[in-house]
CSV table of C-alpha atoms and ligand atoms in Angstrom, one decimal:
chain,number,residue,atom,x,y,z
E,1,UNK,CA,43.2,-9.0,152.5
E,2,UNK,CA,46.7,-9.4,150.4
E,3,UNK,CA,47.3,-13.0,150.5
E,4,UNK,CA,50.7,-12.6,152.3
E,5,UNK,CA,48.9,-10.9,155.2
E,6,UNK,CA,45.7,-13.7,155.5
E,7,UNK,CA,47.7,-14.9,158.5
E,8,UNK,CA,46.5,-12.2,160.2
E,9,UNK,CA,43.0,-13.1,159.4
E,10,UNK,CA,42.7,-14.9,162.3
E,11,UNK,CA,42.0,-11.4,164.5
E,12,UNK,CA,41.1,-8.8,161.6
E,13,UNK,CA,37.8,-9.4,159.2
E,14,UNK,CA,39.6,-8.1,155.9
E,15,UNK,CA,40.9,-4.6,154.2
E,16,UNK,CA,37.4,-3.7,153.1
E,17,UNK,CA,34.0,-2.6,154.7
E,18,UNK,CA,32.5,-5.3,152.8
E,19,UNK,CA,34.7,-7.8,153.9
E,20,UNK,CA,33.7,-6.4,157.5
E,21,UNK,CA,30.3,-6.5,156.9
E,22,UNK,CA,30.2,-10.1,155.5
E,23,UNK,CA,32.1,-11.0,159.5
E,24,UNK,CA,29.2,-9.2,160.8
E,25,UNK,CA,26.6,-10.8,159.7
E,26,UNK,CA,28.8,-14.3,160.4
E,27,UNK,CA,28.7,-12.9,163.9
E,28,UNK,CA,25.1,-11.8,163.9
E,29,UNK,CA,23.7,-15.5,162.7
E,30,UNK,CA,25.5,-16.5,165.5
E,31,UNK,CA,22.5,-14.5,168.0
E,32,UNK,CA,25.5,-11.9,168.9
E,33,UNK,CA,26.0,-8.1,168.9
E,34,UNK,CA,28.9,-6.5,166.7
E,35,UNK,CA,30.7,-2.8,166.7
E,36,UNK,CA,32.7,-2.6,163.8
E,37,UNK,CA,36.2,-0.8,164.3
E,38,UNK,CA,38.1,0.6,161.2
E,39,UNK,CA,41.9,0.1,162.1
E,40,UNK,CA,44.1,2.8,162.2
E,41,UNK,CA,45.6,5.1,165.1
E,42,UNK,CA,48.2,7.6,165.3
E,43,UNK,CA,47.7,9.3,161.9
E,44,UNK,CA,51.0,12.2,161.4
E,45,UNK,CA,49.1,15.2,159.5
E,46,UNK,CA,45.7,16.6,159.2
E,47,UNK,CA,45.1,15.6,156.2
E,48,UNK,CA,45.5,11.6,157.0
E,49,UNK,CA,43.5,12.5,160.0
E,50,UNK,CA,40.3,14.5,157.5
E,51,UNK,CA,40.5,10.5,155.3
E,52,UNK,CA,40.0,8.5,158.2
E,53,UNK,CA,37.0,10.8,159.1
E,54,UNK,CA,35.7,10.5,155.6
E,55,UNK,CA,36.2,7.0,155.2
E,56,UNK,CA,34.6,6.5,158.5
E,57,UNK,CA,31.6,8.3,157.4
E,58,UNK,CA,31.3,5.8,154.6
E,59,UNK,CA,31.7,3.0,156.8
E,60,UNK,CA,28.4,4.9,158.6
E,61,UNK,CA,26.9,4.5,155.3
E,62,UNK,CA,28.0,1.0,153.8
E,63,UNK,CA,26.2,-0.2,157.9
E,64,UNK,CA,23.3,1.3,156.8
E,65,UNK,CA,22.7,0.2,153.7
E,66,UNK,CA,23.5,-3.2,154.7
E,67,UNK,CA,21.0,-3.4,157.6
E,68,UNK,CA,23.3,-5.2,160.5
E,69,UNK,CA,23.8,-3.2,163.9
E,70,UNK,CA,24.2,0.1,163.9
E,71,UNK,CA,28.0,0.5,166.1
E,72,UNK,CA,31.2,1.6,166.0
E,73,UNK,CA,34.3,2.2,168.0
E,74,UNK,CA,36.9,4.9,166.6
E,75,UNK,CA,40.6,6.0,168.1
E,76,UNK,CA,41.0,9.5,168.7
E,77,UNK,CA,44.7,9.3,167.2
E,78,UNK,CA,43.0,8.4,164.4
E,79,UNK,CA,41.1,11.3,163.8
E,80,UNK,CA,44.1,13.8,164.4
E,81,UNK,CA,44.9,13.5,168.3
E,82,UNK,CA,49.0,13.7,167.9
E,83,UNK,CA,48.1,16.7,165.3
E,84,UNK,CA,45.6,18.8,166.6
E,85,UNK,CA,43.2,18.7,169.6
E,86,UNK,CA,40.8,20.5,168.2
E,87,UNK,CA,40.8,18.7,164.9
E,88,UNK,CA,40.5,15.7,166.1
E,89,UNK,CA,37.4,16.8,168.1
E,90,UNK,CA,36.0,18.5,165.2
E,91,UNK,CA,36.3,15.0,162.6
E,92,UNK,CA,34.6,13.2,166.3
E,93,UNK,CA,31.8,16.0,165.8
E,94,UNK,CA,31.2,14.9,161.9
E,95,UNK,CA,31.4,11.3,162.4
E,96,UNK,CA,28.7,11.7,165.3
E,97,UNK,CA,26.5,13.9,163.3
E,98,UNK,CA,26.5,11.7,160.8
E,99,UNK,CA,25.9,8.1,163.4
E,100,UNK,CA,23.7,9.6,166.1
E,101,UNK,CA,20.8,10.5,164.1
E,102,UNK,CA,20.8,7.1,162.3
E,103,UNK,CA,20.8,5.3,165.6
E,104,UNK,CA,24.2,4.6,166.0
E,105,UNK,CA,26.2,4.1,169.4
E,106,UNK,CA,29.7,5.3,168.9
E,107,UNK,CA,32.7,3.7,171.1
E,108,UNK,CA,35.7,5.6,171.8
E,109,UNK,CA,38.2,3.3,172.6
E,110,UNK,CA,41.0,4.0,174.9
E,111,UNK,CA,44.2,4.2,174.2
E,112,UNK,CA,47.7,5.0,175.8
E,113,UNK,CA,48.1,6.6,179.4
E,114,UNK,CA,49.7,10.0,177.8
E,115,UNK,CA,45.7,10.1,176.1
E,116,UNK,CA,43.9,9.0,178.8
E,117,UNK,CA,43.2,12.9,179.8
E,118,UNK,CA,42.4,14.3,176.8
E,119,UNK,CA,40.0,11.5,175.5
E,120,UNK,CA,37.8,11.6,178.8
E,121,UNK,CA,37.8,15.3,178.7
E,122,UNK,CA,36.9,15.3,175.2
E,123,UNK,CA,33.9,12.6,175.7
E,124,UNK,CA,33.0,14.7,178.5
E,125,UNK,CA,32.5,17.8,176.1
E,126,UNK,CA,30.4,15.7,173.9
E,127,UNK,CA,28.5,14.4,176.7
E,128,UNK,CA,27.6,18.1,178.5
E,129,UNK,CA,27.1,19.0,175.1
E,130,UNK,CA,24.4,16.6,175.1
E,131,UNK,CA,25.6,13.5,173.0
E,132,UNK,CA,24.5,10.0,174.4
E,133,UNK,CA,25.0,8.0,172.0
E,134,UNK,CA,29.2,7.6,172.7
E,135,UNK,CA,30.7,5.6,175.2
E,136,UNK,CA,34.1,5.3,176.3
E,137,UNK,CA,36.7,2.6,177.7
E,138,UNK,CA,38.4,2.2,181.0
E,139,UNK,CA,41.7,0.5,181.8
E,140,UNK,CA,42.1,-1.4,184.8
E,141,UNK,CA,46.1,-1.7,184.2
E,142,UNK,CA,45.9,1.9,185.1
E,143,UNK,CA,46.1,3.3,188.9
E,144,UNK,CA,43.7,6.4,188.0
E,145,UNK,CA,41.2,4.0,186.5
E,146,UNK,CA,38.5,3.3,189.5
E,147,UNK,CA,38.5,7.1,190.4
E,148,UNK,CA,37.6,7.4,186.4
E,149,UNK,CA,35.0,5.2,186.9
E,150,UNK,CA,33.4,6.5,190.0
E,151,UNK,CA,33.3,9.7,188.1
E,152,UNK,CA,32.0,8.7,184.9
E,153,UNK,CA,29.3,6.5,186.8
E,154,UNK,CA,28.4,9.5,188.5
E,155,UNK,CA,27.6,11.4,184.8
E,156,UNK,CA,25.2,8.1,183.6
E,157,UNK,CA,28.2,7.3,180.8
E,158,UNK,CA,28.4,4.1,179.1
E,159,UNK,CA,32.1,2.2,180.1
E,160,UNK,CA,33.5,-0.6,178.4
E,161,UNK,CA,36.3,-2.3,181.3
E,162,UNK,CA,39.0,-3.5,180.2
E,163,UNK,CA,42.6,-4.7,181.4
E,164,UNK,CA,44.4,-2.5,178.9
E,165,UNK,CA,46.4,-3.1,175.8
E,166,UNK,CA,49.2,-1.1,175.7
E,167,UNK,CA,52.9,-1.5,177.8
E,168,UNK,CA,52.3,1.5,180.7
E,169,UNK,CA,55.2,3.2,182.7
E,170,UNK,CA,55.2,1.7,186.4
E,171,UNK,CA,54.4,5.2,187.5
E,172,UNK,CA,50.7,4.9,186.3
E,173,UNK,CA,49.8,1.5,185.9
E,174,UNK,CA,50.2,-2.1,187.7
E,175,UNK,CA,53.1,-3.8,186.8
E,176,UNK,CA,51.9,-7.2,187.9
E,177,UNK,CA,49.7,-9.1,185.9
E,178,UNK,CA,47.8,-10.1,189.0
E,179,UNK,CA,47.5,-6.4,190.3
E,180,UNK,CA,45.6,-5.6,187.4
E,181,UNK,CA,42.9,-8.9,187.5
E,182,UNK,CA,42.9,-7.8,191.1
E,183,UNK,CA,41.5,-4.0,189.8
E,184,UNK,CA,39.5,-5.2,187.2
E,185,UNK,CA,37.7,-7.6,189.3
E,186,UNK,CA,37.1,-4.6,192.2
E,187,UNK,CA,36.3,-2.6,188.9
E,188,UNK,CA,33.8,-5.1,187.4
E,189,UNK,CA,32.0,-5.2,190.9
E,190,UNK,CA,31.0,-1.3,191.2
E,191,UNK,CA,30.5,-1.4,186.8
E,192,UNK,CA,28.1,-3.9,187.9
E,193,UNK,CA,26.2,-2.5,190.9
E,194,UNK,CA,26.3,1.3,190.0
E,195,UNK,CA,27.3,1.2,186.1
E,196,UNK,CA,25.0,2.2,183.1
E,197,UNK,CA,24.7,-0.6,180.9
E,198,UNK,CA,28.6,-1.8,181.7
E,199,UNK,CA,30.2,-3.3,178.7
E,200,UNK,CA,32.6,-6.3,180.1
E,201,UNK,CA,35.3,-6.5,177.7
E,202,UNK,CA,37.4,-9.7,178.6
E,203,UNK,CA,38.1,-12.8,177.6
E,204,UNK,CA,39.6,-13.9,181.0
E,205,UNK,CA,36.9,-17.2,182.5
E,206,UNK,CA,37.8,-15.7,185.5
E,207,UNK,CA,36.4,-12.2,185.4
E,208,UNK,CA,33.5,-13.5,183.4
E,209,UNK,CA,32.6,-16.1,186.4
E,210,UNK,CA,32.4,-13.3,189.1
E,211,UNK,CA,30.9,-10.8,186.6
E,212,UNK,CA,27.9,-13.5,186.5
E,213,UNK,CA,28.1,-13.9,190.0
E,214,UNK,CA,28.1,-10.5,190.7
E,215,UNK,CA,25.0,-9.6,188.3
E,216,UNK,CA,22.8,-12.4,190.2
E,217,UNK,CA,23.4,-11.7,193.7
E,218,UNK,CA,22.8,-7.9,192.8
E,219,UNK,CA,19.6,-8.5,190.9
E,220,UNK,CA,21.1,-6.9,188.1
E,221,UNK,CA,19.6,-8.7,185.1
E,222,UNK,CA,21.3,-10.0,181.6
E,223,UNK,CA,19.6,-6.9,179.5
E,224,UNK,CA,21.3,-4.6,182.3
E,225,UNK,CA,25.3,-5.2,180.9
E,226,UNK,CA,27.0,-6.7,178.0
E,227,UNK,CA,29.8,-9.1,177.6
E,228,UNK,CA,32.7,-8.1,174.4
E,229,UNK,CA,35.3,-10.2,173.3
E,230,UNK,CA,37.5,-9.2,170.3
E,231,UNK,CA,36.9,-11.2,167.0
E,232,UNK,CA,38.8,-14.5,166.5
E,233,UNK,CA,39.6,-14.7,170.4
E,234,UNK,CA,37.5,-17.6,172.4
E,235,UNK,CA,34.5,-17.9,170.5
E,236,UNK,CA,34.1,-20.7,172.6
E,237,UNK,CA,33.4,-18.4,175.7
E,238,UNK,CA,31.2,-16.6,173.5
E,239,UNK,CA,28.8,-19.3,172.4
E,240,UNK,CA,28.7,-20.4,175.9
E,241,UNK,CA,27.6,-16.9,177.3
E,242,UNK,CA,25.0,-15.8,174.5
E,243,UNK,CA,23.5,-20.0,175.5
E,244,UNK,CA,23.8,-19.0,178.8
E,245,UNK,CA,21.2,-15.9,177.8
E,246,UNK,CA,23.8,-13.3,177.9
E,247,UNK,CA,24.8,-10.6,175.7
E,248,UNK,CA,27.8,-10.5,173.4
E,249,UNK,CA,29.4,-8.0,171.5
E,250,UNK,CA,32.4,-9.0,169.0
E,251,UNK,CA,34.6,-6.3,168.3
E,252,UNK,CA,35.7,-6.7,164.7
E,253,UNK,CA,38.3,-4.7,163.4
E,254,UNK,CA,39.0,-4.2,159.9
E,255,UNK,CA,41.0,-2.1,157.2
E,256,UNK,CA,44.5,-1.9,155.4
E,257,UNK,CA,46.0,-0.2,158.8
E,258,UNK,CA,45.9,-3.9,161.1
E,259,UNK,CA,49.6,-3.9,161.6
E,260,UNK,CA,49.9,-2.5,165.3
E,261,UNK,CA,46.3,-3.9,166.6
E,262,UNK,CA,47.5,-6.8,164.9
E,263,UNK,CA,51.3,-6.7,166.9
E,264,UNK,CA,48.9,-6.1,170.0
E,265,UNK,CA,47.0,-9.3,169.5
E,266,UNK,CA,50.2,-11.3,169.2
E,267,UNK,CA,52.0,-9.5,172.5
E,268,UNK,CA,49.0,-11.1,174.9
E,269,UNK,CA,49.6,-14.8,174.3
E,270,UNK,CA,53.1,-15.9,173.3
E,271,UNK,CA,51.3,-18.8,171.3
E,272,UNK,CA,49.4,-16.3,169.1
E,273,UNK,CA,53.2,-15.9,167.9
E,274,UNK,CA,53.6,-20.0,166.9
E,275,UNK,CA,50.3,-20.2,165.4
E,276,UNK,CA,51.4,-16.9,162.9
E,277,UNK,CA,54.9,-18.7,162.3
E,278,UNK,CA,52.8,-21.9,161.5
E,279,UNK,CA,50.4,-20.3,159.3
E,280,UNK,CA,53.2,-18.5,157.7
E,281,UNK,CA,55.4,-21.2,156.9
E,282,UNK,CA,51.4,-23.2,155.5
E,283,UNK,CA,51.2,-20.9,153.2
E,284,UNK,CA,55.0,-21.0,151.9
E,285,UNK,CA,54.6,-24.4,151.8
F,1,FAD,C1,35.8,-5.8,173.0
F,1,FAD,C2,37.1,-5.3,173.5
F,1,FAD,C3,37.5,-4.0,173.3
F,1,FAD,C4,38.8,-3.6,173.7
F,1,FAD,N1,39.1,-2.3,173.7
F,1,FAD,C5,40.2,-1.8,174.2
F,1,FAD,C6,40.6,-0.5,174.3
F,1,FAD,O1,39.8,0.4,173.9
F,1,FAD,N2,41.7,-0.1,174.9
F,1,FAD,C7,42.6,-1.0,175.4
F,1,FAD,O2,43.7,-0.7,175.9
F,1,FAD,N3,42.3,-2.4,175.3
F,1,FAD,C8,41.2,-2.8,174.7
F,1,FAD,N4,40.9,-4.1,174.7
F,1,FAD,C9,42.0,-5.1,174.9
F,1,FAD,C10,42.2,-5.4,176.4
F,1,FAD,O3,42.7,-4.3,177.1
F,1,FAD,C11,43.1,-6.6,176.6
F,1,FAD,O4,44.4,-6.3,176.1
F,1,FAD,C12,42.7,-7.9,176.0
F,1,FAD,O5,41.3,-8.0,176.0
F,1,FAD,C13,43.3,-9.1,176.7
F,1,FAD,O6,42.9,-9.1,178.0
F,1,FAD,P1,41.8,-10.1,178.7
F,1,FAD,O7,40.9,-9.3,179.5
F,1,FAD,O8,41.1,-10.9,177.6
F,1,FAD,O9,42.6,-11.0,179.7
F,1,FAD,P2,43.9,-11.8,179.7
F,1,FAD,O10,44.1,-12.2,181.1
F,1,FAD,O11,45.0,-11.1,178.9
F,1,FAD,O12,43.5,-13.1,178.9
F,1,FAD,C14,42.6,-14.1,179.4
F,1,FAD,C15,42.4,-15.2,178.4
F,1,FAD,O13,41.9,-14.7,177.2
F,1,FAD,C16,42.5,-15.3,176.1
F,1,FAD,N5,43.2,-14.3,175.3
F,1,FAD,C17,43.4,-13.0,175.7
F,1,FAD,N6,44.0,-12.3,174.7
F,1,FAD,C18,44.2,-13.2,173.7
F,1,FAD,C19,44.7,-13.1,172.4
F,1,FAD,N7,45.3,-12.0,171.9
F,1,FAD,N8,44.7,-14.2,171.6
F,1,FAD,C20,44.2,-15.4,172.0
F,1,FAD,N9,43.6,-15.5,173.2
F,1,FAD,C21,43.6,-14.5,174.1
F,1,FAD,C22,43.4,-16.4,176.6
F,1,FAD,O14,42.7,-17.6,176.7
F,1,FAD,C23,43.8,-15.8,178.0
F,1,FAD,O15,44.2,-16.8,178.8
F,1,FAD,C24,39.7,-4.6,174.3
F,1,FAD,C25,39.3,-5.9,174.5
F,1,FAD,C26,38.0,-6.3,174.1
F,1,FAD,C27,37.6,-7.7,174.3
């Protein structure tokens, strides 16, 4: 990464796939799972949208020649969303023809409330179509969100739960911080009890406490779910789970496009802002 940007090292593994893989393996020695995400979102023309998909396909390839975990998470603006519907579909198609025979599980992430339609309908298609190696991600910021999940328990699918990322008109999603701990916690419960292999993406103590309490009373065992925390963020809680026999998954992002998962990262916790400005003004000084 540029040297003025190695402030944002802190949340993103590098610019390069190598500089990713070298993070995963980091994480790996550590007894934890990884998904490696190439940044980008929102891509403007088809032909931005066609690069992503290629370089994603050699991201598929640099994995397996490496020999760390085989798993990934894309953004369906990334591949051509805002462009094309069907384009974007089609460069999902490629990049799964190319993972799901090699072993790969594929995460789509979730992103704004105007997508969250289209990218459940779309994993929906892949799934009747027969593709079970793709999961997708649920937002508990957003009202719809525990009818999503009854439904896409019902089909066997793979959810990652999380609180959401993205600022949500009041009309769809909780405006209180506390209304939407409230839904993932009554989310987490039914992920736990009647989910298939729930990914519990949180860094909240909270949430993690009554996802292990949950889990025990239930008799649902530690190789039945996963815990995922996003790289750089409490690898405290991290150790502590994967010692407490659980499973962890680090999400590590990587690539020249960090700037708005970066600008994400810094919104949650006002302090992530001081400890930029710090690291900033360090590396003026
Ligand atoms: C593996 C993974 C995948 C994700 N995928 C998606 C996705 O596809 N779509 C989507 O909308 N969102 C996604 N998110 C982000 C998620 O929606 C939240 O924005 C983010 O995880 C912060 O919420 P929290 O659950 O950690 O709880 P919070 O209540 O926000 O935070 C709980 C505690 O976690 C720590 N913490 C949280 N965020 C930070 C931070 N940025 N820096 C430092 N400490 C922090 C703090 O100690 C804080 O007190 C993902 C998160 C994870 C962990």
């Amino acid at each position: 990464m540029r040297r003025s940007a190695s402030f944002a090292r802190r949340f993103i593994a590098g610019e390069t796939v190598a500089e990713a893989i070298e993070a995963a393996r980091a994480v790996e020695a550590r007894g934890m799972l990884i998904s490696l995400d190439l940044l980008g979102e929102s891509v403007a023309n088809l032909a931005a949208a066609d690069a992503a998909t290629r370089e994603y396909l050699e991201v598929i390839d640099a994995i397996i020649a490496s020999g760390i975990e085989r798993n990934i998470s894309v953004k369906l603006t990334q591949l051509g969303l805002d462009v094309d519907k069907a384009s974007a579909v089609d460069n999902l198609r490629k990049i799964m023809e190319r993972a799901a025979p090699a072993g790969f599980f594929v995460r789509v992430d979730m992103e704004q409330s105007s997508y969250t339609d289209v990218t459940l309908e779309i994993f929906e298609t892949l799934w009747g179509h027969g593709c079970r190696e793709i999961g997708v991600v649920l937002q508990s910021a957003l009202h719809r969100s525990e009818r999503d999940l009854a439904r896409l328990n019902a089909l066997g699918a793979r959810v990652r739960l999380v609180k959401g990322a993205y600022k949500e008109p009041k009309a769809v999603a909780y405006a209180k911080k506390s209304d939407v701990d409230a839904a993932y916690a009554r989310m987490l419960k039914v992920l736990i009890t009647d989910g298939h292999y729930g990914a519990i993406a949180t860094h909240d103590p909270a949430m993690i406490a009554l996802a292990r309490g949950w889990a025990s009373a239930a008799g649902v065992t530690p190789d039945r779910f996963e815990f995922q925390m996003l790289y750089g963020i409490r690898r405290d809680l991290q150790s502590m789970l994967m010692n407490a026999g659980y499973r962890v998954r680090v999400y590590i992002p990587f690539g020249r496009e960090w700037f708005p998962y970066f600008m994400r990262r810094l919104g949650e916790r006002p302090a992530n802002v001081m400890f930029v400005i710090r690291g900033i003004l360090r590396e003026r000084g």
